[in-house]
mmCIF file of C-alpha atoms in Angstrom:
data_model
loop_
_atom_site.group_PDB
_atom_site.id
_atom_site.type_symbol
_atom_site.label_atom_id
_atom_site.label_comp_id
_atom_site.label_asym_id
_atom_site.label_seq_id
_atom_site.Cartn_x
_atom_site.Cartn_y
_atom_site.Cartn_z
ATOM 1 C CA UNK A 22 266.388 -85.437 322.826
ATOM 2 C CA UNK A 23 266.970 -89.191 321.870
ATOM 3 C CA UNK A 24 265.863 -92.072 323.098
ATOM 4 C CA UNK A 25 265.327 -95.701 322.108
ATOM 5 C CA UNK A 26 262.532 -98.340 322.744
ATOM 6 C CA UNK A 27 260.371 -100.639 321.246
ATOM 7 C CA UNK A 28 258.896 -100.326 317.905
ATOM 8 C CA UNK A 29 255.788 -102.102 319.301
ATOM 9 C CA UNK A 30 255.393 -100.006 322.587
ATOM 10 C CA UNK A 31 255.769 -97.101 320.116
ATOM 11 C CA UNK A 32 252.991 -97.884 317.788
ATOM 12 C CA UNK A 33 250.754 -98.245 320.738
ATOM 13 C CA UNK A 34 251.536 -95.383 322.635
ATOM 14 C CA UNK A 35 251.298 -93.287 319.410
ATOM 15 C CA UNK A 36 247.833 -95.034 318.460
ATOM 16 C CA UNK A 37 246.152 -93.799 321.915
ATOM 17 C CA UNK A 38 247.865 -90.153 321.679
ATOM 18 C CA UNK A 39 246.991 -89.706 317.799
ATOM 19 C CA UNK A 40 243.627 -90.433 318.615
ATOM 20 C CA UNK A 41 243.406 -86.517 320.364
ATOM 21 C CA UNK A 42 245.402 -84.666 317.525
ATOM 22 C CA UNK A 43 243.772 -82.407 315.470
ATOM 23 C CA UNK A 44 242.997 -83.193 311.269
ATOM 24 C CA UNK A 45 242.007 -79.157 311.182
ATOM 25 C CA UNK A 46 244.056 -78.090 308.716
ATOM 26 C CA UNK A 47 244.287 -74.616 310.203
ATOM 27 C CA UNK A 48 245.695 -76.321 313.544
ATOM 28 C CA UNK A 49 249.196 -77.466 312.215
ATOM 29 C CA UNK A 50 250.696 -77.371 315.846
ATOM 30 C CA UNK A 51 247.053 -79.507 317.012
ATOM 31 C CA UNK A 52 247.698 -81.631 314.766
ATOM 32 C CA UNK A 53 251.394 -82.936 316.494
ATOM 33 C CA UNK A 54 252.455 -85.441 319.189
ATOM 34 C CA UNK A 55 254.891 -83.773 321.982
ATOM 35 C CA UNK A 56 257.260 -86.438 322.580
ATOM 36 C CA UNK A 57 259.220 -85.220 326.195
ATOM 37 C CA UNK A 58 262.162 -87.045 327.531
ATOM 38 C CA UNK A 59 262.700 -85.151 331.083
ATOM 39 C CA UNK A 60 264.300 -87.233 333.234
ATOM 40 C CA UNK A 61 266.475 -90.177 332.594
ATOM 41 C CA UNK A 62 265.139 -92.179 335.376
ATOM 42 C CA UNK A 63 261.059 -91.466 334.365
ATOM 43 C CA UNK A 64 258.901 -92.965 332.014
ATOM 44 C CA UNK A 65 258.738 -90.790 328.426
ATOM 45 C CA UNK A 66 255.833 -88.405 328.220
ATOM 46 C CA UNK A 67 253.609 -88.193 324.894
ATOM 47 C CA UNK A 68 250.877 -85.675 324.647
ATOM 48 C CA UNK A 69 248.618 -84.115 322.059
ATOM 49 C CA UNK A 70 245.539 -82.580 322.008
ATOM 50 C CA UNK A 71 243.119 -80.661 319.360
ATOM 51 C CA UNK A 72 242.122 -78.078 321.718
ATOM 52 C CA UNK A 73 239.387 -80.037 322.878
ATOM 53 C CA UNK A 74 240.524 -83.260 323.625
ATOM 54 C CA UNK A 75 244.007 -83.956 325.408
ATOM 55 C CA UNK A 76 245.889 -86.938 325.982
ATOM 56 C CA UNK A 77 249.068 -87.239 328.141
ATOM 57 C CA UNK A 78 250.771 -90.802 328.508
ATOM 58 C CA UNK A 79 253.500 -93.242 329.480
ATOM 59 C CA UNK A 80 256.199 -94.441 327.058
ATOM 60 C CA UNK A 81 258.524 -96.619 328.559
ATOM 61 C CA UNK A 82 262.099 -96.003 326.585
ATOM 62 C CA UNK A 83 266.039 -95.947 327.484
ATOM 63 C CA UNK A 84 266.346 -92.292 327.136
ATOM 64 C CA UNK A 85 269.858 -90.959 326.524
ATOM 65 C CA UNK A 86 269.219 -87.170 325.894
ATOM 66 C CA UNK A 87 266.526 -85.706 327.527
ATOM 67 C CA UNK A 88 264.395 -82.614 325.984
ATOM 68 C CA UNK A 89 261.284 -82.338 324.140
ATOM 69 C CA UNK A 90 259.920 -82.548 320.408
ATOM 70 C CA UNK A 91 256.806 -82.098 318.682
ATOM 71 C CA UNK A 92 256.201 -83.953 314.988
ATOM 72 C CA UNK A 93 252.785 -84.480 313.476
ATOM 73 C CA UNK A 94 251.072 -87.353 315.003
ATOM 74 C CA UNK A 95 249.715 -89.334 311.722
ATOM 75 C CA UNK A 96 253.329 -89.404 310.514
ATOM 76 C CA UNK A 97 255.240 -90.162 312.461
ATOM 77 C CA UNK A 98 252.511 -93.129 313.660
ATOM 78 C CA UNK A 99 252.241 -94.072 309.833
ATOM 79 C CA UNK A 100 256.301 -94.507 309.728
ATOM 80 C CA UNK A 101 256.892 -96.438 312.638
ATOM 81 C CA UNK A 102 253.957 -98.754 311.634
ATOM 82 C CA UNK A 103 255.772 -99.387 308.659
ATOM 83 C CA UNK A 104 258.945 -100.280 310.371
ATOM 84 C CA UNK A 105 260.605 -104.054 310.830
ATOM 85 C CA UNK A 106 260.052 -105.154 314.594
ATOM 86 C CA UNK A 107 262.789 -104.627 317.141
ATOM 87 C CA UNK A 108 264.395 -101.512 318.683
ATOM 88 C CA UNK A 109 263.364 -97.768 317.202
ATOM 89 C CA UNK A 110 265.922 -95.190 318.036
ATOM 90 C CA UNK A 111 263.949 -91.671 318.229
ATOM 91 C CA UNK A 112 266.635 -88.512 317.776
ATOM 92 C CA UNK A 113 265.457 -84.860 317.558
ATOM 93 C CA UNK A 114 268.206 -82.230 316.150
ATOM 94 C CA UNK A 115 267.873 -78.821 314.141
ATOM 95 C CA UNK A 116 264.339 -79.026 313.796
ATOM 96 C CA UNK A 117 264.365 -82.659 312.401
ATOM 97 C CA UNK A 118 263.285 -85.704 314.078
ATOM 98 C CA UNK A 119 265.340 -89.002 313.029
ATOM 99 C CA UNK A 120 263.746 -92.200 313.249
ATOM 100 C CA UNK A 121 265.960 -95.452 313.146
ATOM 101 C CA UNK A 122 265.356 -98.856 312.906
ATOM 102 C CA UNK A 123 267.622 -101.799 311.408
ATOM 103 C CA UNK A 124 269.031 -99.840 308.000
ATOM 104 C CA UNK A 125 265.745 -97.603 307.808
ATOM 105 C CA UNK A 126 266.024 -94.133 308.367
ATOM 106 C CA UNK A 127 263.215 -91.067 308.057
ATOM 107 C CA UNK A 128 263.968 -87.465 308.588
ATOM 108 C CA UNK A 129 260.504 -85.241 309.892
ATOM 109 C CA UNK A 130 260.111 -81.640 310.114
ATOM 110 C CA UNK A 131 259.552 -80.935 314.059
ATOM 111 C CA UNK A 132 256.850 -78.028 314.919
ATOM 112 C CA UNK A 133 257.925 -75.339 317.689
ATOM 113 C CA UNK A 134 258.133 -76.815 321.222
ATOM 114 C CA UNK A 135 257.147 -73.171 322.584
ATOM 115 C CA UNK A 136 253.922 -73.166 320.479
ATOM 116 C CA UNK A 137 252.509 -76.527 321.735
ATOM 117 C CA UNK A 138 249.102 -76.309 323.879
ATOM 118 C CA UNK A 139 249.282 -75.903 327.109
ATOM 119 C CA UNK A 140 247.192 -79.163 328.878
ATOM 120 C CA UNK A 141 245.421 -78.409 331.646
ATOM 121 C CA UNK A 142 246.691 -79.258 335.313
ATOM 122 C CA UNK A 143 244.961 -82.466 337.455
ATOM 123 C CA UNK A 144 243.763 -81.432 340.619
ATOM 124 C CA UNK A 145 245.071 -83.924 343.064
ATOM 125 C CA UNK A 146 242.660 -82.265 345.507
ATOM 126 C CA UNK A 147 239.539 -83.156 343.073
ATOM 127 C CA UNK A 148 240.645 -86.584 342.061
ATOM 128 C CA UNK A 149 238.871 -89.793 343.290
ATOM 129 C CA UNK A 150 238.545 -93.431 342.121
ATOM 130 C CA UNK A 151 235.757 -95.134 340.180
ATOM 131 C CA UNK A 152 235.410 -98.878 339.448
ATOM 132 C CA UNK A 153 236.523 -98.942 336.045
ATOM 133 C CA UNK A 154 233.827 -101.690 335.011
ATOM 134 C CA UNK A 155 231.096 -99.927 336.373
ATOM 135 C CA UNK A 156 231.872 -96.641 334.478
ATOM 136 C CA UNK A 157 232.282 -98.289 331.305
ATOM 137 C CA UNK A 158 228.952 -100.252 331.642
ATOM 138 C CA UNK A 159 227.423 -97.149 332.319
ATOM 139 C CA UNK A 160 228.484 -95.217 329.565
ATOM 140 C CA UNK A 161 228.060 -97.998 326.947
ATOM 141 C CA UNK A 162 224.297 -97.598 327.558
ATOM 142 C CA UNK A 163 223.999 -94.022 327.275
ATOM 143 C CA UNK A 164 226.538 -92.734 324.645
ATOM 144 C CA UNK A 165 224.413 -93.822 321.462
ATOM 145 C CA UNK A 166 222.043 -91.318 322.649
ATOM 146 C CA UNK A 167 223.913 -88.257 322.663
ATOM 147 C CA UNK A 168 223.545 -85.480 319.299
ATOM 148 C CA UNK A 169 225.684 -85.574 316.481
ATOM 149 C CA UNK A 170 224.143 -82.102 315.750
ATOM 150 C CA UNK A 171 227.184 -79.690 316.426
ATOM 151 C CA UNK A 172 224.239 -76.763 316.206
ATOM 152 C CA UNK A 173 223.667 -77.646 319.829
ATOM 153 C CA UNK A 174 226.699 -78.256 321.884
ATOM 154 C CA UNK A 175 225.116 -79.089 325.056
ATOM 155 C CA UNK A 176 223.229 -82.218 323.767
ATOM 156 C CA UNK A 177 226.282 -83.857 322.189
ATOM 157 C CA UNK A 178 227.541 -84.274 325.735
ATOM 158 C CA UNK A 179 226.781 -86.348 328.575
ATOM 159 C CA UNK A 180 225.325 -85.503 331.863
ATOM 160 C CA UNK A 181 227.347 -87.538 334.584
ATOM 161 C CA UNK A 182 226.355 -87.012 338.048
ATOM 162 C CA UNK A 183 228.555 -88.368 340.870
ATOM 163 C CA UNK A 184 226.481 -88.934 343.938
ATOM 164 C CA UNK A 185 227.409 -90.728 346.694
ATOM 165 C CA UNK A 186 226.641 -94.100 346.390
ATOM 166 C CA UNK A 187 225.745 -94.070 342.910
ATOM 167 C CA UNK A 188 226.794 -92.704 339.056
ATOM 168 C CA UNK A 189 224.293 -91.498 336.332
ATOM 169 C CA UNK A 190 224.733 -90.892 333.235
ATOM 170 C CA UNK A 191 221.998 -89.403 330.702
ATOM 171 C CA UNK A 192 221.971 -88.614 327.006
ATOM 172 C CA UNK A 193 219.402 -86.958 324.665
ATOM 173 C CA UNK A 194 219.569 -85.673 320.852
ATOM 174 C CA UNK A 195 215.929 -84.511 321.325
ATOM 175 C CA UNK A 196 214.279 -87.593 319.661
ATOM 176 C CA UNK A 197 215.256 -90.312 322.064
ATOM 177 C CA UNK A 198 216.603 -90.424 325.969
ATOM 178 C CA UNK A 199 218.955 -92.777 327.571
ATOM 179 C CA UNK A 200 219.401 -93.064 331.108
ATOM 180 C CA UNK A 201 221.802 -95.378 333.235
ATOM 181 C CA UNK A 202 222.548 -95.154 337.235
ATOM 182 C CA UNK A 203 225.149 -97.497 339.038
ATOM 183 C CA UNK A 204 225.395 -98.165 342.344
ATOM 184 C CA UNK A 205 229.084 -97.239 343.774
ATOM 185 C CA UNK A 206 230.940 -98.361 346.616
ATOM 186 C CA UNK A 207 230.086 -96.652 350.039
ATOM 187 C CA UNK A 208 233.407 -94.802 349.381
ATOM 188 C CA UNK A 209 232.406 -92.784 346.636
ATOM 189 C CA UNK A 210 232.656 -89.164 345.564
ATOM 190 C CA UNK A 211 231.004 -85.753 346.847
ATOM 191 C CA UNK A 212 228.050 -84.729 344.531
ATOM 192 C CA UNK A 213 230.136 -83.301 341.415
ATOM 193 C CA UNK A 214 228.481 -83.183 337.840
ATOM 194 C CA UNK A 215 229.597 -82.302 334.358
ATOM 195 C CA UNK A 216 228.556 -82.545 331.151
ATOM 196 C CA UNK A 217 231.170 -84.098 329.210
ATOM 197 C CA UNK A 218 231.793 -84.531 325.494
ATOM 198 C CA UNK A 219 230.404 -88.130 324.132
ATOM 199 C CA UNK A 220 233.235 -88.148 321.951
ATOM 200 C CA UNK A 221 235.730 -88.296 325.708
ATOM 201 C CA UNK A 222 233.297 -90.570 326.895
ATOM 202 C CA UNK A 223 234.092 -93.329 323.931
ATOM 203 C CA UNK A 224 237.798 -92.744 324.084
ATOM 204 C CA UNK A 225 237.516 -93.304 328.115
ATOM 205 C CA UNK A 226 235.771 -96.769 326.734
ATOM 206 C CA UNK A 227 239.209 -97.363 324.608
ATOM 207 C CA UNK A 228 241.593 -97.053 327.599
ATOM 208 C CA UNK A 229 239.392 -98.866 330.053
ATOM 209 C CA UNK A 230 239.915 -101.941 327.873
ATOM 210 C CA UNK A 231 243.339 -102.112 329.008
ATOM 211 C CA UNK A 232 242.153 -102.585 332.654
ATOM 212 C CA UNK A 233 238.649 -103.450 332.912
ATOM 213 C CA UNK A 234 239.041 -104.715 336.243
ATOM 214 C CA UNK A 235 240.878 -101.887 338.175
ATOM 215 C CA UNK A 236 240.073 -98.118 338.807
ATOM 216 C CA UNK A 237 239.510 -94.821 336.999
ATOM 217 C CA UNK A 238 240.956 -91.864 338.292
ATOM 218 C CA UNK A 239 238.292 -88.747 338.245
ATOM 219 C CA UNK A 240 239.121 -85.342 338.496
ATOM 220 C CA UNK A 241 235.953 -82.850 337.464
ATOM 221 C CA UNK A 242 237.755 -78.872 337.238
ATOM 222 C CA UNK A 243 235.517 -75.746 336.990
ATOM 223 C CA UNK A 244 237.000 -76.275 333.012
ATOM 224 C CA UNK A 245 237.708 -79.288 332.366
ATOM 225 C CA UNK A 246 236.825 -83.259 333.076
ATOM 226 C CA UNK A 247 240.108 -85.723 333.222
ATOM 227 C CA UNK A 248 240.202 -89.642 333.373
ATOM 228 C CA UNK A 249 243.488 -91.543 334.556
ATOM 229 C CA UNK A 250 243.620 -95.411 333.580
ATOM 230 C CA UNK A 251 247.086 -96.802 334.317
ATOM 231 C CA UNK A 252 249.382 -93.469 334.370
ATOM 232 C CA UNK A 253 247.374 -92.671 330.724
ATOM 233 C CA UNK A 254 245.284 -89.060 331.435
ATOM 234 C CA UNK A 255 242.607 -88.450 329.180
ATOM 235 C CA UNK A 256 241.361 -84.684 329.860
ATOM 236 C CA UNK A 257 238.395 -82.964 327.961
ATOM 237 C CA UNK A 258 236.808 -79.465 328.517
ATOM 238 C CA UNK A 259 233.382 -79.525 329.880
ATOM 239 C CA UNK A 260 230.684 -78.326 327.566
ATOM 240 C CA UNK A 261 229.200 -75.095 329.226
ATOM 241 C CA UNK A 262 225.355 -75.100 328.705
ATOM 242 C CA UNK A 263 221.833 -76.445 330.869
ATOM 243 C CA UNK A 264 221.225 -79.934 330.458
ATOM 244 C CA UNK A 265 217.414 -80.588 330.010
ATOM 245 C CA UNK A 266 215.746 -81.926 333.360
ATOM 246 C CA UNK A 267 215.783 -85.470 332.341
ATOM 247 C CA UNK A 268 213.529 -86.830 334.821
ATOM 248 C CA UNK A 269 210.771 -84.354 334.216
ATOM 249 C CA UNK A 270 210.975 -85.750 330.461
ATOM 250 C CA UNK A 271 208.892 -89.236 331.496
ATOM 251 C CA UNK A 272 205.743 -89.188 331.497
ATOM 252 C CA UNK A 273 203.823 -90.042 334.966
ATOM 253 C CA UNK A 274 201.624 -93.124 333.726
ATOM 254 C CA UNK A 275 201.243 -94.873 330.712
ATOM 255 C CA UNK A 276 198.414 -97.186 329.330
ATOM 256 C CA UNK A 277 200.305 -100.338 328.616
ATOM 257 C CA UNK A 278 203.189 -102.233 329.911
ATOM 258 C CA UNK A 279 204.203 -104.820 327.518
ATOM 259 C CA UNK A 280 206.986 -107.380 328.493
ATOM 260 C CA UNK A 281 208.588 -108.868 325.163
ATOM 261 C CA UNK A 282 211.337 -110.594 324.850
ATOM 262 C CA UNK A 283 214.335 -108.898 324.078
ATOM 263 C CA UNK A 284 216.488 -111.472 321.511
ATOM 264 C CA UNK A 285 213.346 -111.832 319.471
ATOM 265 C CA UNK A 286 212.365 -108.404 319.268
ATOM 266 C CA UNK A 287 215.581 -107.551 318.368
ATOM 267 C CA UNK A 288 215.705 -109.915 316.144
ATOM 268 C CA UNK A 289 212.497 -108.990 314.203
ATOM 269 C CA UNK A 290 213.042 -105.612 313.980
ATOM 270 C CA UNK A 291 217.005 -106.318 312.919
ATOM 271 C CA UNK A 292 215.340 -108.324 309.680
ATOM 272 C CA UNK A 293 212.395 -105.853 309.117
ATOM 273 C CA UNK A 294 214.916 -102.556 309.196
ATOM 274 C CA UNK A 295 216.832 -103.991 306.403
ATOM 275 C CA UNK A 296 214.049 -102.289 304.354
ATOM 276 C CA UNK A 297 213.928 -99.188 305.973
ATOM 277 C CA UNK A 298 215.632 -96.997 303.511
ATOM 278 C CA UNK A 299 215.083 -92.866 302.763
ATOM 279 C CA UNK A 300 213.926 -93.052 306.474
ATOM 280 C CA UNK A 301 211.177 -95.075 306.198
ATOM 281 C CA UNK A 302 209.793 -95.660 309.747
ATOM 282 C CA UNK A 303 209.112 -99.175 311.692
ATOM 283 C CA UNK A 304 205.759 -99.606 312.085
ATOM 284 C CA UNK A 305 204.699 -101.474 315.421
ATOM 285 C CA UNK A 306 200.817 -102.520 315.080
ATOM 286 C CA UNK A 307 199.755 -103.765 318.529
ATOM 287 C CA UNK A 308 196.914 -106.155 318.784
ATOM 288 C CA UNK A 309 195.641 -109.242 320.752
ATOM 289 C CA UNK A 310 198.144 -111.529 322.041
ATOM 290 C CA UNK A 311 200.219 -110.318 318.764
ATOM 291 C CA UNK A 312 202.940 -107.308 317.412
ATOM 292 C CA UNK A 313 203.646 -106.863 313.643
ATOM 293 C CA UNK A 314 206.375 -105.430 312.626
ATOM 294 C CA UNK A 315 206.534 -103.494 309.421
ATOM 295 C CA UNK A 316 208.588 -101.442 307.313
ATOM 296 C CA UNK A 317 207.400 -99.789 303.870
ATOM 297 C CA UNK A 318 209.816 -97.991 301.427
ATOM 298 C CA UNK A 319 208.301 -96.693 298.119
ATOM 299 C CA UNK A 320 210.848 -98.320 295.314
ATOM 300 C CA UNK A 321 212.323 -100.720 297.608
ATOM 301 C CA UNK A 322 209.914 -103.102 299.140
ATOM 302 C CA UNK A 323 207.971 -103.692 302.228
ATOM 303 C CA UNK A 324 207.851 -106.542 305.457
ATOM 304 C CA UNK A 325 206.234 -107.785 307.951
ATOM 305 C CA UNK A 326 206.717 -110.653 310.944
ATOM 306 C CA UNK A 327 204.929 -110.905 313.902
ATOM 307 C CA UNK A 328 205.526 -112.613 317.350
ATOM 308 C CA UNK A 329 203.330 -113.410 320.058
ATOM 309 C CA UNK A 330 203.439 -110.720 323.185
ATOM 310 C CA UNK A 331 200.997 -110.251 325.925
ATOM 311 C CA UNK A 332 198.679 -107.400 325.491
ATOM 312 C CA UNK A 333 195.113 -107.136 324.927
ATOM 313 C CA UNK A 334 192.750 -104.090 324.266
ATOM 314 C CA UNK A 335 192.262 -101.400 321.516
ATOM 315 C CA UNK A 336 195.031 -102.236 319.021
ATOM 316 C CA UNK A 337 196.982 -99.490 317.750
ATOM 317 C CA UNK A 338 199.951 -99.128 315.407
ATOM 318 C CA UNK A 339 202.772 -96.589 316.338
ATOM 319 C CA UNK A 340 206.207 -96.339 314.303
ATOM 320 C CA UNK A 341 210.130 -95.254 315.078
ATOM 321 C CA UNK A 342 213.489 -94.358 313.684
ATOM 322 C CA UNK A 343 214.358 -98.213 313.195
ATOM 323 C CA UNK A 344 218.593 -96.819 314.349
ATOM 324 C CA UNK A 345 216.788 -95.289 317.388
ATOM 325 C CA UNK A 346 214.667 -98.841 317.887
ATOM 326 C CA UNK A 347 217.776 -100.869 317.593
ATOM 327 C CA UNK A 348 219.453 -99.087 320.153
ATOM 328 C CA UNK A 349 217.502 -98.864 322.653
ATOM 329 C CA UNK A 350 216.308 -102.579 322.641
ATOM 330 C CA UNK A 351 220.268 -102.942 323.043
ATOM 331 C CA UNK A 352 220.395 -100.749 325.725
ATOM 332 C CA UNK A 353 218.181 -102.353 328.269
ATOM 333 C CA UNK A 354 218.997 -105.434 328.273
ATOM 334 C CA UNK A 355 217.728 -108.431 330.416
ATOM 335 C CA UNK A 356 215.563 -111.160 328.550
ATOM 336 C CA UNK A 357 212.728 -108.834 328.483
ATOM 337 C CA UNK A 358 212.247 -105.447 327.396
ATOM 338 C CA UNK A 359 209.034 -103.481 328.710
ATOM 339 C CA UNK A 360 207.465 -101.513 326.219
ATOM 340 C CA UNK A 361 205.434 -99.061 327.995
ATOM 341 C CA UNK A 362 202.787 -96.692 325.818
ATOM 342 C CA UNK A 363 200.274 -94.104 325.888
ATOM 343 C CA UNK A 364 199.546 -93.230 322.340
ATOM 344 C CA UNK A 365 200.709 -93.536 318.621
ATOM 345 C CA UNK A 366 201.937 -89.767 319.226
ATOM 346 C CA UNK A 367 203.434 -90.027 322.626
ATOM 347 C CA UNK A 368 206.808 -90.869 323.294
ATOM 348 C CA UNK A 369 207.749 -94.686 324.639
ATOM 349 C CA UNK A 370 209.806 -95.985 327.116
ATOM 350 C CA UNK A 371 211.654 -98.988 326.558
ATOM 351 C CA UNK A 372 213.248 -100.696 330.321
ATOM 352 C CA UNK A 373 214.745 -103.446 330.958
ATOM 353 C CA UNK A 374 213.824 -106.151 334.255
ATOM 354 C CA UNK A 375 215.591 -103.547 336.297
ATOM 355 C CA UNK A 376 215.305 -100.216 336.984
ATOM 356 C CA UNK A 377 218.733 -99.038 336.552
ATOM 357 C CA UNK A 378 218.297 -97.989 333.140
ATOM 358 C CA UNK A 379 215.591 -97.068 330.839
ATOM 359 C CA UNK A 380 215.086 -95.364 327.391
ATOM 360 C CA UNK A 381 213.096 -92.851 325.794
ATOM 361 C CA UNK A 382 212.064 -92.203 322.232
ATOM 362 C CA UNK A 383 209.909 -89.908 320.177
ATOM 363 C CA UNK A 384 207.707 -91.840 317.517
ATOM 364 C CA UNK A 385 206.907 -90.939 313.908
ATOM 365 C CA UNK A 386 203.764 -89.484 312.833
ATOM 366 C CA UNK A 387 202.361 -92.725 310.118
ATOM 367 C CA UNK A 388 200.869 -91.539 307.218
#
């Protein structure tokens, strides 16, 4: 194989591939970037993938050999960074890739072709288009929610349901829920669902950026989930596993239903949190015409500011993960967020002046 094209075009194409290859150290062949020149007259194909994640993309070069060659992703990305702008010449003989450029010249040890991953096929049959805006705004307000806990798999996903006429997405780590649905054009899908892994979800986010005004191929497999933005395939394996029953999670009626505004509450509690240290809760004391926000750490400090807010009745004080309070706040959105309550040990549910999206979270028991 050799071919020749930018050093620029290069170092992107390599920055949105390395982003799926494995740092296992036990996955030495994960942890390359296939770099296949088939045909002299198509664009160069770059794929990796940790066995989870899989990225197949574009690289427009002047190809003058075709054939294929895998080299591990962080170098080679780190050497062409380094490299003097203009034209990279990329040459792959007796197990060595060469990498030109001006009077510069590197020499990498290539991993077996053969032993490369095979990615998973797109079903033509099972592709259809989403606005690319819409599924990026809908997965910016659900993502924060989903598990970091490994322990259970299913909750670091995403549930995405494809409905016609409409796309939700809902996330849960078991102490807070976010939920987002987005109405699609009159052309959309069949009902298809998957739970997909957050991670995908953010990297989907990355590639949108580079057309947030066109379309994202879908294709949902019994095995795997793929996105296409701009001849760039992002595919990741569905996590296997029930999703809890999201709706059934809200609670029927609450006992208040407090509109505050959303830039000073986020505001307050920004300022407040800066004391909440060793996971010290925000403490939200409800009373007439009037919320204080607190936060006490032992060794640290305490605070308090209030702001006016319309409620009136029994005051009570209930508290939060102050991350988990920021969040959601964020994720609503509008110029009011509705706090609706039942009790210092029932969950809340923040929503926004719509009711396209809305969030759950578990309090803290105050001592």
């Amino acid at each position: 194989m050799k071919i020749t094209c930018s050093k620029d075009t290069l170092a992107s194409a390599l920055a949105t591939a390395g982003r799926a290859a494995s740092t296992r150290a036990g996955l030495q062949i994960a942890s390359g970037v296939r770099i296949t020149a088939a045909d002299p007259e198509a664009p160069v194909e770059l794929a990796a993938t940790d066995l989870e994640l899989a990225v197949r993309l574009p690289l427009h070069a002047d190809v003058q050999e075709t054939g294929s060659v895998v080299v591990n992703a962080r170098l080679l990305q780190e050497v062409v960074r380094t490299l003097r702008a203009g034209q990279v010449e990329l040459e792959a003989t007796d197990g060595r890739l060469r990498v030109r450029a001006g009077n510069s010249r590197f020499d990498l040890l290539t991993l077996p072709v053969e032993d490369f991953p095979r990615l998973p096929d797109i079903d033509p049959e099972r592709t259809f288009d989403v606005p690319a805006g819409a599924l990026v705004t809908t997965i910016e307000h659900v993502v924060k929610a989903a598990s970091r806990d490994d322990s259970r798999p299913v909750l670091t996903g995403v549930l995405v349901l494809f409905e016609p006429g409409r796309l939700t997405m809902a996330a849960t780590d078991s102490y807070r829920l976010a939920v987002k649905e987005t109405p699609l054009p009159d052309s959309a899908p069949q009902p298809a669902d998957a739970i997909v892994p957050a991670r995908a979800l953010a990297e989907v986010q990355r590639l949108v950026g580079t057309a947030p005004d066109g379309v994202v191929e879908v294709s949902i497999g019994t095995n795997h989930v793929a996105f296409g933005v701009l001849g760039t395939w992002l595919t990741a394996r569905r996590i296997e596993g029930q999703f809890p029953n999201f709706r059934s999670l809200v609670p029927d009626t609450f006992e208040h239903d407090i509109p505050v505004a959303r830039d000073e509450l986020s505001e307050v509690v920004g300022r407040i949190a800066v004391l909440a240290r060793q996971n010290a809760p925000i403490r939200m004391r409800f009373g007439d015409g009037e919320l204080r926000v607190a936060c006490q750490t032992p060794d640290v400090g305490e605070a308090e500011e209030s702001l006016p807010i319309a409620f009136s009745g029994e005051p009570f004080e209930i508290g939060f993960n102050p991350e988990f309070l920021r969040d959601g706040i964020a994720i609503v959105g509008g110029d009011e967020v509705h706090v609706r309550l039942i009790s210092p040990l029932r969950p809340a549910l923040l929503r926004g002046q719509g009711d396209d999206v809305w969030y759950l979270i578990m309090p803290i028991r105050l001592t």
